[in-house]
mmCIF file of N, CA and C in Angstrom:
data_model
loop_
_atom_site.group_PDB
_atom_site.id
_atom_site.type_symbol
_atom_site.label_atom_id
_atom_site.label_comp_id
_atom_site.label_asym_id
_atom_site.label_seq_id
_atom_site.Cartn_x
_atom_site.Cartn_y
_atom_site.Cartn_z
ATOM 1 N N MET A 239 -13.637 -6.574 15.732
ATOM 2 C CA MET A 239 -13.311 -5.290 15.308
ATOM 3 C C MET A 239 -13.117 -5.086 14.041
ATOM 4 N N ASN A 240 -13.350 -4.267 13.279
ATOM 5 C CA ASN A 240 -12.987 -4.030 11.830
ATOM 6 C C ASN A 240 -11.760 -3.360 11.585
ATOM 7 N N ILE A 241 -10.908 -4.329 11.022
ATOM 8 C CA ILE A 241 -9.558 -3.794 10.632
ATOM 9 C C ILE A 241 -9.398 -3.890 9.150
ATOM 10 N N ILE A 242 -8.683 -2.719 8.646
ATOM 11 C CA ILE A 242 -8.401 -2.392 7.059
ATOM 12 C C ILE A 242 -6.925 -2.378 7.161
ATOM 13 N N ILE A 243 -6.448 -3.175 6.221
ATOM 14 C CA ILE A 243 -4.811 -2.845 5.934
ATOM 15 C C ILE A 243 -4.661 -2.218 4.728
ATOM 16 N N GLY A 244 -3.916 -1.232 4.496
ATOM 17 C CA GLY A 244 -3.306 -0.350 3.313
ATOM 18 C C GLY A 244 -2.189 -0.804 3.021
ATOM 19 N N LEU A 245 -1.731 -1.094 1.837
ATOM 20 C CA LEU A 245 -0.537 -1.486 1.307
ATOM 21 C C LEU A 245 -0.050 -0.557 0.266
ATOM 22 N N ASP A 246 1.410 -0.194 0.163
ATOM 23 C CA ASP A 246 2.061 0.541 -0.672
ATOM 24 C C ASP A 246 3.121 -0.597 -1.340
ATOM 25 N N PRO A 247 2.919 -1.493 -2.246
ATOM 26 C CA PRO A 247 3.746 -2.515 -2.385
ATOM 27 C C PRO A 247 5.065 -1.893 -3.332
ATOM 28 N N GLY A 248 6.323 -2.338 -2.827
ATOM 29 C CA GLY A 248 7.490 -1.988 -3.373
ATOM 30 C C GLY A 248 8.678 -2.484 -2.718
ATOM 31 N N ALA A 249 9.815 -2.177 -3.098
ATOM 32 C CA ALA A 249 10.900 -2.958 -2.625
ATOM 33 C C ALA A 249 10.819 -2.787 -0.956
ATOM 34 N N SER A 250 10.378 -1.457 -0.623
ATOM 35 C CA SER A 250 10.043 -1.488 0.767
ATOM 36 C C SER A 250 8.474 -1.138 0.658
ATOM 37 N N THR A 251 7.899 -2.116 1.374
ATOM 38 C CA THR A 251 6.566 -1.963 1.227
ATOM 39 C C THR A 251 5.741 -1.450 2.476
ATOM 40 N N GLY A 252 5.111 -0.395 2.271
ATOM 41 C CA GLY A 252 4.444 0.278 3.312
ATOM 42 C C GLY A 252 3.258 -0.270 3.750
ATOM 43 N N CYS A 253 2.759 -0.162 5.154
ATOM 44 C CA CYS A 253 1.986 -1.069 5.593
ATOM 45 C C CYS A 253 1.086 -0.032 6.457
ATOM 46 N N ALA A 254 -0.209 -0.138 6.478
ATOM 47 C CA ALA A 254 -0.991 0.865 7.424
ATOM 48 C C ALA A 254 -2.066 -0.027 7.988
ATOM 49 N N ILE A 255 -2.342 -0.017 9.288
ATOM 50 C CA ILE A 255 -3.642 -0.838 9.896
ATOM 51 C C ILE A 255 -4.540 0.312 10.418
ATOM 52 N N TYR A 256 -5.605 0.159 10.081
ATOM 53 C CA TYR A 256 -6.836 0.784 10.469
ATOM 54 C C TYR A 256 -7.619 0.104 11.323
ATOM 55 N N ARG A 257 -7.830 0.477 12.728
ATOM 56 C CA ARG A 257 -8.762 -0.424 13.647
ATOM 57 C C ARG A 257 -10.107 0.505 14.144
ATOM 58 N N ALA A 258 -11.142 0.060 13.658
ATOM 59 C CA ALA A 258 -12.332 0.969 14.008
ATOM 60 C C ALA A 258 -12.267 2.172 13.388
ATOM 61 N N GLY A 259 -11.757 2.418 12.221
ATOM 62 C CA GLY A 259 -11.625 3.732 11.551
ATOM 63 C C GLY A 259 -10.497 4.706 11.967
ATOM 64 N N GLN A 260 -9.597 4.234 12.970
ATOM 65 C CA GLN A 260 -8.581 5.026 13.366
ATOM 66 C C GLN A 260 -7.137 4.605 12.887
ATOM 67 N N LEU A 261 -6.542 5.187 12.400
ATOM 68 C CA LEU A 261 -5.091 4.910 12.024
ATOM 69 C C LEU A 261 -4.335 4.375 13.179
ATOM 70 N N ALA A 262 -4.058 3.214 13.276
ATOM 71 C CA ALA A 262 -3.510 2.436 14.630
ATOM 72 C C ALA A 262 -1.843 2.086 14.411
ATOM 73 N N HIS A 263 -1.481 1.746 13.373
ATOM 74 C CA HIS A 263 -0.311 1.170 13.205
ATOM 75 C C HIS A 263 0.443 1.463 11.697
ATOM 76 N N LEU A 264 1.616 1.920 11.744
ATOM 77 C CA LEU A 264 2.353 2.008 10.216
ATOM 78 C C LEU A 264 3.611 1.179 10.502
ATOM 79 N N GLN A 265 4.112 0.484 9.381
ATOM 80 C CA GLN A 265 5.383 -0.198 9.307
ATOM 81 C C GLN A 265 5.729 -0.440 7.797
ATOM 82 N N THR A 266 7.011 -0.633 7.560
ATOM 83 C CA THR A 266 7.683 -0.960 6.364
ATOM 84 C C THR A 266 8.082 -2.620 6.736
ATOM 85 N N ILE A 267 7.845 -3.258 5.488
ATOM 86 C CA ILE A 267 8.236 -4.641 5.362
ATOM 87 C C ILE A 267 8.755 -4.798 4.129
ATOM 88 N N GLU A 268 9.555 -5.969 4.232
ATOM 89 C CA GLU A 268 9.986 -6.433 2.751
ATOM 90 C C GLU A 268 8.786 -7.125 1.944
ATOM 91 N N PRO A 269 8.796 -7.437 0.641
ATOM 92 C CA PRO A 269 7.745 -7.742 -0.028
ATOM 93 C C PRO A 269 7.456 -9.059 0.328
ATOM 94 N N HIS A 270 8.687 -9.979 0.616
ATOM 95 C CA HIS A 270 8.503 -11.442 0.672
ATOM 96 C C HIS A 270 7.654 -11.574 2.122
ATOM 97 N N GLU A 271 7.447 -10.490 2.839
ATOM 98 C CA GLU A 271 6.657 -10.500 4.012
ATOM 99 C C GLU A 271 5.091 -10.551 3.930
ATOM 100 N N ILE A 272 4.707 -9.902 2.897
ATOM 101 C CA ILE A 272 3.346 -9.470 2.703
ATOM 102 C C ILE A 272 2.488 -10.510 2.998
ATOM 103 N N ASP A 273 2.791 -12.013 2.518
ATOM 104 C CA ASP A 273 1.812 -12.997 2.830
ATOM 105 C C ASP A 273 1.494 -13.283 4.321
ATOM 106 N N SER A 274 2.691 -13.307 5.122
ATOM 107 C CA SER A 274 2.582 -13.546 6.572
ATOM 108 C C SER A 274 2.043 -12.323 7.261
ATOM 109 N N TYR A 275 2.315 -11.215 6.673
ATOM 110 C CA TYR A 275 1.682 -9.948 7.501
ATOM 111 C C TYR A 275 0.154 -10.026 7.240
ATOM 112 N N ILE A 276 -0.556 -10.103 6.048
ATOM 113 C CA ILE A 276 -1.805 -10.294 6.049
ATOM 114 C C ILE A 276 -2.228 -11.333 6.815
ATOM 115 N N THR A 277 -2.000 -12.550 6.856
ATOM 116 C CA THR A 277 -2.128 -13.661 7.265
ATOM 117 C C THR A 277 -2.335 -13.547 8.860
ATOM 118 N N GLU A 278 -1.275 -12.906 9.366
ATOM 119 C CA GLU A 278 -1.147 -12.544 10.787
ATOM 120 C C GLU A 278 -2.340 -11.536 11.260
ATOM 121 N N VAL A 279 -2.342 -10.411 10.586
ATOM 122 C CA VAL A 279 -3.340 -9.379 10.920
ATOM 123 C C VAL A 279 -4.853 -9.880 10.740
ATOM 124 N N GLN A 280 -5.289 -10.672 9.507
ATOM 125 C CA GLN A 280 -6.554 -11.166 9.366
ATOM 126 C C GLN A 280 -7.377 -9.963 9.135
ATOM 127 N N PRO A 281 -7.245 -8.907 8.482
ATOM 128 C CA PRO A 281 -8.160 -7.753 8.177
ATOM 129 C C PRO A 281 -9.408 -8.151 7.554
ATOM 130 N N ALA A 282 -10.422 -7.271 7.681
ATOM 131 C CA ALA A 282 -11.763 -7.578 6.868
ATOM 132 C C ALA A 282 -11.396 -7.231 5.351
ATOM 133 N N ARG A 283 -10.609 -6.049 5.056
ATOM 134 C CA ARG A 283 -10.314 -5.792 3.940
ATOM 135 C C ARG A 283 -8.791 -5.374 3.747
ATOM 136 N N VAL A 284 -8.364 -5.505 2.469
ATOM 137 C CA VAL A 284 -7.018 -5.019 2.088
ATOM 138 C C VAL A 284 -7.072 -3.906 0.835
ATOM 139 N N VAL A 285 -6.717 -2.860 1.075
ATOM 140 C CA VAL A 285 -6.647 -2.026 0.137
ATOM 141 C C VAL A 285 -5.074 -1.441 -0.350
ATOM 142 N N PHE A 286 -4.851 -1.606 -1.534
ATOM 143 C CA PHE A 286 -3.381 -1.441 -2.166
ATOM 144 C C PHE A 286 -3.172 -0.512 -3.214
ATOM 145 N N GLU A 287 -2.122 0.133 -3.352
ATOM 146 C CA GLU A 287 -1.614 0.909 -4.479
ATOM 147 C C GLU A 287 -1.444 0.046 -5.589
ATOM 148 N N ASP A 288 -2.214 0.014 -6.674
ATOM 149 C CA ASP A 288 -1.914 -0.742 -7.903
ATOM 150 C C ASP A 288 -1.751 -0.450 -8.919
ATOM 151 N N SER A 289 -0.372 -0.537 -9.559
ATOM 152 C CA SER A 289 0.161 0.310 -10.626
ATOM 153 C C SER A 289 -0.425 -0.337 -11.863
ATOM 154 N N ARG A 290 -0.988 -1.631 -11.833
ATOM 155 C CA ARG A 290 -1.531 -2.099 -13.046
ATOM 156 C C ARG A 290 -2.849 -1.257 -13.510
ATOM 157 N N LEU A 291 -3.174 -0.716 -12.730
ATOM 158 C CA LEU A 291 -4.646 0.129 -12.875
ATOM 159 C C LEU A 291 -4.568 1.626 -13.755
ATOM 160 N N GLN A 292 -3.159 1.839 -13.691
ATOM 161 C CA GLN A 292 -2.817 3.179 -14.447
ATOM 162 C C GLN A 292 -1.872 2.732 -15.784
ATOM 163 N N SER A 293 -2.209 3.237 -16.773
ATOM 164 C CA SER A 293 -1.718 3.126 -18.124
ATOM 165 C C SER A 293 -0.442 3.660 -18.270
ATOM 166 N N LYS A 294 -0.233 4.905 -17.741
ATOM 167 C CA LYS A 294 1.238 5.632 -17.921
ATOM 168 C C LYS A 294 1.513 5.660 -16.207
ATOM 169 N N VAL A 295 2.593 5.327 -15.927
ATOM 170 C CA VAL A 295 3.131 5.237 -14.374
ATOM 171 C C VAL A 295 4.615 6.033 -14.388
ATOM 172 N N TRP A 296 5.201 6.238 -15.695
ATOM 173 C CA TRP A 296 6.294 6.904 -15.449
ATOM 174 C C TRP A 296 6.481 7.767 -16.800
ATOM 175 N N THR A 297 7.622 8.662 -16.700
ATOM 176 C CA THR A 297 7.851 9.552 -17.700
ATOM 177 C C THR A 297 8.905 8.599 -18.604
ATOM 178 N N PRO A 298 8.664 8.604 -20.027
ATOM 179 C CA PRO A 298 9.536 7.866 -20.873
ATOM 180 C C PRO A 298 11.020 8.291 -20.446
ATOM 181 N N ALA A 299 11.770 7.223 -20.708
ATOM 182 C CA ALA A 299 13.218 7.239 -20.558
ATOM 183 C C ALA A 299 14.006 6.353 -21.655
ATOM 184 N N LYS A 300 15.239 6.580 -21.704
ATOM 185 C CA LYS A 300 15.838 5.568 -22.935
ATOM 186 C C LYS A 300 16.862 4.690 -22.291
ATOM 187 N N GLY A 301 17.396 3.729 -22.938
ATOM 188 C CA GLY A 301 18.289 2.927 -22.396
ATOM 189 C C GLY A 301 18.308 2.353 -21.213
ATOM 190 N N ALA A 302 19.287 2.138 -20.487
ATOM 191 C CA ALA A 302 19.434 1.465 -19.140
ATOM 192 C C ALA A 302 18.200 2.002 -18.116
ATOM 193 N N ALA A 303 17.919 3.259 -18.303
ATOM 194 C CA ALA A 303 17.062 3.795 -17.034
ATOM 195 C C ALA A 303 15.726 3.385 -17.558
ATOM 196 N N ALA A 304 15.312 3.222 -18.657
ATOM 197 C CA ALA A 304 14.100 2.493 -19.258
ATOM 198 C C ALA A 304 13.849 1.208 -18.852
ATOM 199 N N LEU A 305 14.833 0.450 -19.111
ATOM 200 C CA LEU A 305 14.840 -0.925 -18.334
ATOM 201 C C LEU A 305 14.718 -1.153 -17.084
ATOM 202 N N LYS A 306 15.447 -0.329 -16.162
ATOM 203 C CA LYS A 306 15.388 -0.127 -14.737
ATOM 204 C C LYS A 306 13.820 0.290 -14.331
ATOM 205 N N VAL A 307 13.253 0.968 -14.978
ATOM 206 C CA VAL A 307 11.896 1.488 -14.466
ATOM 207 C C VAL A 307 10.785 0.363 -14.880
ATOM 208 N N ALA A 308 11.188 -0.202 -16.198
ATOM 209 C CA ALA A 308 10.278 -1.360 -16.582
ATOM 210 C C ALA A 308 10.452 -2.504 -15.361
ATOM 211 N N ARG A 309 11.509 -2.959 -14.982
ATOM 212 C CA ARG A 309 11.807 -3.979 -14.203
ATOM 213 C C ARG A 309 11.192 -3.692 -12.469
ATOM 214 N N ASN A 310 11.153 -2.329 -12.268
ATOM 215 C CA ASN A 310 10.575 -1.867 -10.936
ATOM 216 C C ASN A 310 9.075 -2.007 -11.146
ATOM 217 N N ILE A 311 8.321 -1.766 -12.192
ATOM 218 C CA ILE A 311 7.124 -1.632 -12.475
ATOM 219 C C ILE A 311 6.598 -3.110 -12.452
ATOM 220 N N GLY A 312 7.350 -3.953 -13.083
ATOM 221 C CA GLY A 312 7.165 -5.348 -13.272
ATOM 222 C C GLY A 312 6.828 -6.072 -11.837
ATOM 223 N N GLU A 313 8.160 -5.700 -10.961
ATOM 224 C CA GLU A 313 8.089 -6.255 -9.755
ATOM 225 C C GLU A 313 6.974 -5.668 -9.120
ATOM 226 N N ILE A 314 6.515 -4.501 -8.876
ATOM 227 C CA ILE A 314 5.352 -3.881 -8.222
ATOM 228 C C ILE A 314 4.061 -4.858 -8.727
ATOM 229 N N ASP A 315 3.832 -5.055 -10.214
ATOM 230 C CA ASP A 315 2.859 -5.808 -10.640
ATOM 231 C C ASP A 315 2.663 -7.172 -9.985
ATOM 232 N N ALA A 316 3.766 -7.759 -9.846
ATOM 233 C CA ALA A 316 4.057 -9.098 -9.297
ATOM 234 C C ALA A 316 3.191 -8.988 -7.647
ATOM 235 N N TRP A 317 3.827 -8.159 -7.021
ATOM 236 C CA TRP A 317 3.446 -8.131 -5.635
ATOM 237 C C TRP A 317 2.062 -7.620 -5.751
ATOM 238 N N CYS A 318 1.472 -7.110 -6.430
ATOM 239 C CA CYS A 318 0.139 -6.905 -6.663
ATOM 240 C C CYS A 318 -0.707 -8.109 -6.683
ATOM 241 N N ARG A 319 -0.133 -8.668 -7.770
ATOM 242 C CA ARG A 319 -0.844 -10.141 -7.717
ATOM 243 C C ARG A 319 -0.855 -10.958 -6.709
ATOM 244 N N LEU A 320 0.435 -10.895 -5.876
ATOM 245 C CA LEU A 320 0.564 -11.862 -4.734
ATOM 246 C C LEU A 320 -0.507 -11.189 -3.755
ATOM 247 N N ILE A 321 -0.642 -10.004 -3.554
ATOM 248 C CA ILE A 321 -1.479 -9.349 -2.418
ATOM 249 C C ILE A 321 -2.975 -9.937 -2.874
ATOM 250 N N THR A 322 -3.532 -9.983 -4.154
ATOM 251 C CA THR A 322 -4.728 -10.392 -4.636
ATOM 252 C C THR A 322 -4.889 -11.956 -4.249
ATOM 253 N N ALA A 323 -3.952 -12.693 -4.499
ATOM 254 C CA ALA A 323 -3.825 -14.096 -4.230
ATOM 255 C C ALA A 323 -4.000 -14.592 -2.958
ATOM 256 N N VAL A 324 -3.128 -13.863 -1.955
ATOM 257 C CA VAL A 324 -3.322 -14.214 -0.689
ATOM 258 C C VAL A 324 -4.487 -13.881 -0.172
ATOM 259 N N CYS A 325 -5.034 -12.751 -0.469
ATOM 260 C CA CYS A 325 -6.554 -12.508 0.022
ATOM 261 C C CYS A 325 -7.527 -13.259 -0.650
ATOM 262 N N ALA A 326 -7.481 -13.620 -1.759
ATOM 263 C CA ALA A 326 -8.299 -14.707 -2.289
ATOM 264 C C ALA A 326 -8.384 -15.918 -1.552
ATOM 265 N N ARG A 327 -7.268 -16.482 -1.078
ATOM 266 C CA ARG A 327 -6.827 -17.635 -0.344
ATOM 267 C C ARG A 327 -7.455 -17.765 0.989
ATOM 268 N N LEU A 328 -7.414 -16.450 1.713
ATOM 269 C CA LEU A 328 -7.702 -16.176 3.061
ATOM 270 C C LEU A 328 -9.210 -15.678 3.083
ATOM 271 N N GLY A 329 -9.765 -15.552 2.104
ATOM 272 C CA GLY A 329 -11.103 -14.977 1.906
ATOM 273 C C GLY A 329 -11.417 -13.591 2.497
ATOM 274 N N ILE A 330 -10.286 -12.734 2.205
ATOM 275 C CA ILE A 330 -10.545 -11.264 2.580
ATOM 276 C C ILE A 330 -10.574 -10.588 1.464
ATOM 277 N N ALA A 331 -11.672 -9.590 1.484
ATOM 278 C CA ALA A 331 -11.861 -8.773 0.501
ATOM 279 C C ALA A 331 -10.617 -7.798 0.236
ATOM 280 N N ALA A 332 -10.371 -7.617 -1.062
ATOM 281 C CA ALA A 332 -9.189 -6.895 -1.469
ATOM 282 C C ALA A 332 -9.458 -6.118 -2.700
ATOM 283 N N HIS A 333 -8.789 -5.163 -2.987
ATOM 284 C CA HIS A 333 -8.985 -4.179 -4.228
ATOM 285 C C HIS A 333 -7.761 -3.459 -4.320
ATOM 286 N N GLY A 334 -7.383 -2.918 -5.483
ATOM 287 C CA GLY A 334 -6.391 -1.976 -5.668
ATOM 288 C C GLY A 334 -6.684 -0.603 -6.075
ATOM 289 N N ILE A 335 -5.992 0.356 -5.778
ATOM 290 C CA ILE A 335 -6.379 1.538 -6.317
ATOM 291 C C ILE A 335 -5.142 2.204 -6.982
ATOM 292 N N SER A 336 -5.581 3.017 -8.168
ATOM 293 C CA SER A 336 -4.467 3.496 -8.918
ATOM 294 C C SER A 336 -3.517 4.474 -8.292
ATOM 295 N N PRO A 337 -2.182 4.775 -8.499
ATOM 296 C CA PRO A 337 -1.649 5.860 -7.873
ATOM 297 C C PRO A 337 -2.073 6.831 -7.978
ATOM 298 N N LYS A 338 -2.879 7.386 -8.918
ATOM 299 C CA LYS A 338 -3.486 8.826 -9.257
ATOM 300 C C LYS A 338 -4.782 8.798 -8.202
ATOM 301 N N GLY A 339 -5.221 7.592 -8.307
ATOM 302 C CA GLY A 339 -6.618 7.511 -7.584
ATOM 303 C C GLY A 339 -6.397 7.823 -6.167
ATOM 304 N N LYS A 340 -5.178 7.345 -5.522
ATOM 305 C CA LYS A 340 -4.966 7.731 -3.956
ATOM 306 C C LYS A 340 -4.511 9.089 -3.644
ATOM 307 N N GLY A 341 -4.105 10.037 -4.702
ATOM 308 C CA GLY A 341 -4.043 11.351 -4.523
ATOM 309 C C GLY A 341 -2.465 11.754 -4.501
ATOM 310 N N ALA A 342 -2.282 12.912 -4.095
ATOM 311 C CA ALA A 342 -0.816 13.378 -4.191
ATOM 312 C C ALA A 342 -0.085 12.751 -2.852
ATOM 313 N N LYS A 343 1.265 12.852 -3.024
ATOM 314 C CA LYS A 343 2.242 12.486 -1.858
ATOM 315 C C LYS A 343 1.876 13.572 -0.785
ATOM 316 N N LEU A 344 1.964 13.139 0.517
ATOM 317 C CA LEU A 344 1.914 14.151 1.653
ATOM 318 C C LEU A 344 3.404 13.949 2.465
ATOM 319 N N THR A 345 3.723 15.322 2.874
ATOM 320 C CA THR A 345 4.717 15.393 3.880
ATOM 321 C C THR A 345 4.318 14.743 5.196
ATOM 322 N N ALA A 346 5.214 14.551 5.984
ATOM 323 C CA ALA A 346 4.854 14.038 7.422
ATOM 324 C C ALA A 346 3.906 15.176 8.180
ATOM 325 N N GLU A 347 4.285 16.349 7.975
ATOM 326 C CA GLU A 347 3.508 17.494 8.623
ATOM 327 C C GLU A 347 1.998 17.283 8.067
ATOM 328 N N GLN A 348 1.746 17.298 6.596
ATOM 329 C CA GLN A 348 0.576 17.348 6.028
ATOM 330 C C GLN A 348 -0.182 16.090 6.388
ATOM 331 N N PHE A 349 0.500 14.858 6.632
ATOM 332 C CA PHE A 349 -0.201 13.583 6.855
ATOM 333 C C PHE A 349 -0.630 13.727 8.352
ATOM 334 N N ALA A 350 0.142 14.427 9.257
ATOM 335 C CA ALA A 350 -0.323 14.500 10.663
ATOM 336 C C ALA A 350 -1.597 15.344 10.553
ATOM 337 N N VAL A 351 -1.841 16.382 9.855
ATOM 338 C CA VAL A 351 -3.009 17.314 9.998
ATOM 339 C C VAL A 351 -4.094 16.404 9.258
ATOM 340 N N VAL A 352 -3.853 15.605 8.329
ATOM 341 C CA VAL A 352 -5.071 14.716 7.670
ATOM 342 C C VAL A 352 -5.517 13.553 8.567
ATOM 343 N N THR A 353 -4.425 13.091 9.135
ATOM 344 C CA THR A 353 -4.669 11.793 9.813
ATOM 345 C C THR A 353 -5.077 11.771 11.101
ATOM 346 N N GLY A 354 -4.325 12.680 11.861
ATOM 347 C CA GLY A 354 -3.850 12.757 13.276
ATOM 348 C C GLY A 354 -2.883 12.246 13.610
ATOM 349 N N TRP A 355 -2.178 11.264 13.072
ATOM 350 C CA TRP A 355 -0.787 10.608 13.361
ATOM 351 C C TRP A 355 0.414 11.327 13.671
ATOM 352 N N ALA A 356 0.801 11.173 15.016
ATOM 353 C CA ALA A 356 1.717 11.926 15.703
ATOM 354 C C ALA A 356 3.005 11.296 15.578
ATOM 355 N N GLY A 357 3.039 10.091 15.325
ATOM 356 C CA GLY A 357 4.175 9.321 15.178
ATOM 357 C C GLY A 357 5.074 9.509 13.890
ATOM 358 N N ARG A 358 6.133 8.687 13.892
ATOM 359 C CA ARG A 358 7.120 8.922 12.638
ATOM 360 C C ARG A 358 6.371 8.127 11.552
ATOM 361 N N SER A 359 6.724 8.697 10.316
ATOM 362 C CA SER A 359 6.220 7.768 9.171
ATOM 363 C C SER A 359 7.315 8.068 8.044
ATOM 364 N N ASN A 360 7.231 7.164 6.847
ATOM 365 C CA ASN A 360 7.985 7.431 5.939
ATOM 366 C C ASN A 360 7.035 7.484 4.665
ATOM 367 N N GLN A 361 7.455 7.796 3.449
ATOM 368 C CA GLN A 361 6.425 7.930 2.296
ATOM 369 C C GLN A 361 5.757 6.629 1.947
ATOM 370 N N HIS A 362 6.328 5.551 2.015
ATOM 371 C CA HIS A 362 5.706 4.484 1.771
ATOM 372 C C HIS A 362 4.604 4.042 2.840
ATOM 373 N N GLU A 363 4.760 4.298 4.047
ATOM 374 C CA GLU A 363 3.876 4.201 5.119
ATOM 375 C C GLU A 363 2.888 4.995 4.775
ATOM 376 N N ARG A 364 2.964 6.442 4.579
ATOM 377 C CA ARG A 364 1.900 7.221 4.458
ATOM 378 C C ARG A 364 0.901 7.153 3.238
ATOM 379 N N ASP A 365 1.781 6.559 2.041
ATOM 380 C CA ASP A 365 0.798 6.238 0.927
ATOM 381 C C ASP A 365 -0.018 4.771 1.159
ATOM 382 N N ALA A 366 0.584 4.094 2.037
ATOM 383 C CA ALA A 366 -0.343 2.805 2.506
ATOM 384 C C ALA A 366 -1.332 3.183 3.193
ATOM 385 N N ALA A 367 -1.367 4.081 3.955
ATOM 386 C CA ALA A 367 -2.263 4.779 4.990
ATOM 387 C C ALA A 367 -3.287 5.758 3.974
ATOM 388 N N LEU A 368 -2.797 6.352 3.020
ATOM 389 C CA LEU A 368 -3.729 7.017 2.293
ATOM 390 C C LEU A 368 -4.459 6.337 1.418
ATOM 391 N N VAL A 369 -4.102 5.234 0.866
ATOM 392 C CA VAL A 369 -4.726 4.551 -0.080
ATOM 393 C C VAL A 369 -6.008 3.759 0.591
ATOM 394 N N ALA A 370 -5.722 3.402 1.856
ATOM 395 C CA ALA A 370 -6.843 2.669 2.714
ATOM 396 C C ALA A 370 -7.759 3.641 3.399
ATOM 397 N N ARG A 371 -7.464 5.024 3.628
ATOM 398 C CA ARG A 371 -8.220 5.912 4.419
ATOM 399 C C ARG A 371 -9.680 6.067 3.881
ATOM 400 N N PRO A 372 -9.849 6.014 2.725
ATOM 401 C CA PRO A 372 -11.520 6.113 2.383
ATOM 402 C C PRO A 372 -12.204 5.044 2.882
ATOM 403 N N TYR A 373 -11.421 3.963 3.081
ATOM 404 C CA TYR A 373 -12.389 2.578 3.290
ATOM 405 C C TYR A 373 -12.225 2.288 4.715
ATOM 406 N N ARG A 374 -11.611 3.148 5.692
ATOM 407 C CA ARG A 374 -11.366 2.763 6.955
ATOM 408 C C ARG A 374 -12.606 2.450 7.739
ATOM 409 N N GLY A 375 -13.687 2.913 7.405
ATOM 410 C CA GLY A 375 -15.012 2.463 8.150
ATOM 411 C C GLY A 375 -15.959 1.499 7.401
ATOM 412 N N ALA A 376 -15.497 1.048 6.315
ATOM 413 C CA ALA A 376 -16.241 0.118 5.357
ATOM 414 C C ALA A 376 -16.290 -1.376 6.135
ATOM 415 N N ALA A 377 -17.236 -2.086 5.862
ATOM 416 C CA ALA A 377 -17.087 -3.444 6.494
ATOM 417 C C ALA A 377 -16.589 -4.166 5.073
ATOM 418 N N ALA A 378 -16.325 -5.484 5.504
ATOM 419 C CA ALA A 378 -16.026 -6.385 4.248
ATOM 420 C C ALA A 378 -17.055 -6.481 3.291
#
């Protein structure tokens, strides 16, 4: 069965699984669980939101606020490198999509209309599903 994982890396990493083109599962995991999650699911492809692909990802700030934003983006960049490395080790096709390339954030109601998902979801899970949605029918 063709399984595609979508990931929205962050302090709360959103995960989405598409099976045979249908959204089958959403959950949120800790970043340190990314390796075991991908290893356990063994998807044909992993698609993830990759902040490294967008030159400007925040509004300039000053002082401590700027440092916090820079640290957060640095962490996410590291998790994107982790995803790429895990997939390379396992022989799984993987690629990132820029935050802009994913499209606008959707409310739970909008997400249900677009995907048909009737269950609960948070923003991280919805972003993970949306980043992988265009690839849900693609072969590795």
